[in-house]
Amino acid sequence: ADTVVQSPKFRKVVASIREVGLIEPLVVAALDRQSGKHPLLDGHLRLAALRELGHETVACLISTDDESYTYNK
């Protein structure tokens, strides 16, 4: 995790969110009834950046698509 936080890409994501906010929402799966959580499908770097910036909540898209679909690729 330390290498991600130190990467130039991560620093750019942090700077972008700080300056213009979150443009592309995180994508989560439907609620996992056992854990009571929504598994994160896309946006791991954005989530880490949001946490570094002190965000406690963020709007997400809930995926209802087939798991074979890959976001933003």
mmCIF file of C-alpha atoms in Angstrom:
data_model
loop_
_atom_site.group_PDB
_atom_site.id
_atom_site.type_symbol
_atom_site.label_atom_id
_atom_site.label_comp_id
_atom_site.label_asym_id
_atom_site.label_seq_id
_atom_site.Cartn_x
_atom_site.Cartn_y
_atom_site.Cartn_z
ATOM 1 C CA ALA A 1 0.000 0.000 0.000
ATOM 2 C CA ASP A 2 2.869 2.385 0.738
ATOM 3 C CA THR A 3 4.160 2.112 -2.840
ATOM 4 C CA VAL A 4 0.707 3.023 -4.214
ATOM 5 C CA VAL A 5 0.470 6.101 -1.986
ATOM 6 C CA GLN A 6 3.895 7.231 -3.168
ATOM 7 C CA SER A 7 3.212 6.641 -6.881
ATOM 8 C CA PRO A 8 2.893 9.602 -9.274
ATOM 9 C CA LYS A 9 -0.463 8.267 -10.511
ATOM 10 C CA PHE A 10 -1.878 8.243 -6.973
ATOM 11 C CA ARG A 11 -0.630 11.782 -6.319
ATOM 12 C CA LYS A 12 -2.360 12.923 -9.552
ATOM 13 C CA VAL A 13 -5.637 11.316 -8.479
ATOM 14 C CA VAL A 14 -5.419 13.013 -5.070
ATOM 15 C CA ALA A 15 -4.683 16.392 -6.690
ATOM 16 C CA SER A 16 -7.546 15.979 -9.169
ATOM 17 C CA ILE A 17 -10.081 15.069 -6.485
ATOM 18 C CA ARG A 18 -8.854 17.940 -4.317
ATOM 19 C CA GLU A 19 -9.238 20.458 -7.167
ATOM 20 C CA VAL A 20 -12.354 19.342 -9.060
ATOM 21 C CA GLY A 21 -13.920 16.649 -6.906
ATOM 22 C CA LEU A 22 -14.676 13.087 -7.833
ATOM 23 C CA ILE A 23 -15.631 12.932 -11.519
ATOM 24 C CA GLU A 24 -15.954 9.180 -11.966
ATOM 25 C CA PRO A 25 -17.846 7.434 -9.159
ATOM 26 C CA LEU A 26 -16.719 4.206 -7.564
ATOM 27 C CA VAL A 27 -18.502 1.076 -8.758
ATOM 28 C CA VAL A 28 -19.706 -1.454 -6.211
ATOM 29 C CA ALA A 29 -21.532 -4.758 -6.445
ATOM 30 C CA ALA A 30 -24.920 -5.343 -4.881
ATOM 31 C CA LEU A 31 -24.999 -5.707 -1.110
ATOM 32 C CA ASP A 32 -23.342 -8.863 0.182
ATOM 33 C CA ARG A 33 -25.878 -10.097 2.715
ATOM 34 C CA GLN A 34 -23.283 -11.991 4.762
ATOM 35 C CA SER A 35 -20.893 -9.077 5.264
ATOM 36 C CA GLY A 36 -23.472 -6.299 4.990
ATOM 37 C CA LYS A 37 -21.129 -4.466 2.603
ATOM 38 C CA HIS A 38 -20.966 -3.580 -1.068
ATOM 39 C CA PRO A 39 -17.804 -5.113 -2.622
ATOM 40 C CA LEU A 40 -15.761 -2.542 -4.576
ATOM 41 C CA LEU A 41 -15.476 -3.459 -8.264
ATOM 42 C CA ASP A 42 -13.802 -0.363 -9.707
ATOM 43 C CA GLY A 43 -12.083 2.623 -8.123
ATOM 44 C CA HIS A 44 -9.563 1.240 -5.653
ATOM 45 C CA LEU A 45 -7.093 4.075 -6.305
ATOM 46 C CA ARG A 46 -9.846 6.708 -6.098
ATOM 47 C CA LEU A 47 -11.037 5.189 -2.809
ATOM 48 C CA ALA A 48 -7.517 5.367 -1.358
ATOM 49 C CA ALA A 49 -7.232 8.989 -2.512
ATOM 50 C CA LEU A 50 -10.613 9.883 -1.001
ATOM 51 C CA ARG A 51 -9.568 8.317 2.288
ATOM 52 C CA GLU A 52 -6.307 10.281 2.264
ATOM 53 C CA LEU A 53 -8.304 13.463 1.724
ATOM 54 C CA GLY A 54 -10.481 12.649 4.745
ATOM 55 C CA HIS A 55 -13.713 11.693 2.956
ATOM 56 C CA GLU A 56 -15.862 9.355 5.029
ATOM 57 C CA THR A 57 -18.635 8.805 2.483
ATOM 58 C CA VAL A 58 -18.846 8.851 -1.308
ATOM 59 C CA ALA A 59 -21.604 8.288 -3.853
ATOM 60 C CA CYS A 60 -21.194 5.017 -5.751
ATOM 61 C CA LEU A 61 -22.761 3.288 -8.715
ATOM 62 C CA ILE A 62 -24.230 -0.094 -7.831
ATOM 63 C CA SER A 63 -23.546 -2.584 -10.589
ATOM 64 C CA THR A 64 -26.310 -4.845 -11.744
ATOM 65 C CA ASP A 65 -24.291 -6.010 -14.765
ATOM 66 C CA ASP A 66 -22.889 -9.427 -15.460
ATOM 67 C CA GLU A 67 -19.575 -9.925 -13.640
ATOM 68 C CA SER A 68 -17.752 -10.454 -16.945
ATOM 69 C CA TYR A 69 -18.168 -6.763 -17.788
ATOM 70 C CA THR A 70 -15.045 -4.701 -17.084
ATOM 71 C CA TYR A 71 -15.469 -1.023 -16.272
ATOM 72 C CA ASN A 72 -13.393 1.636 -18.039
ATOM 73 C CA LYS A 73 -11.282 -0.787 -20.007
#
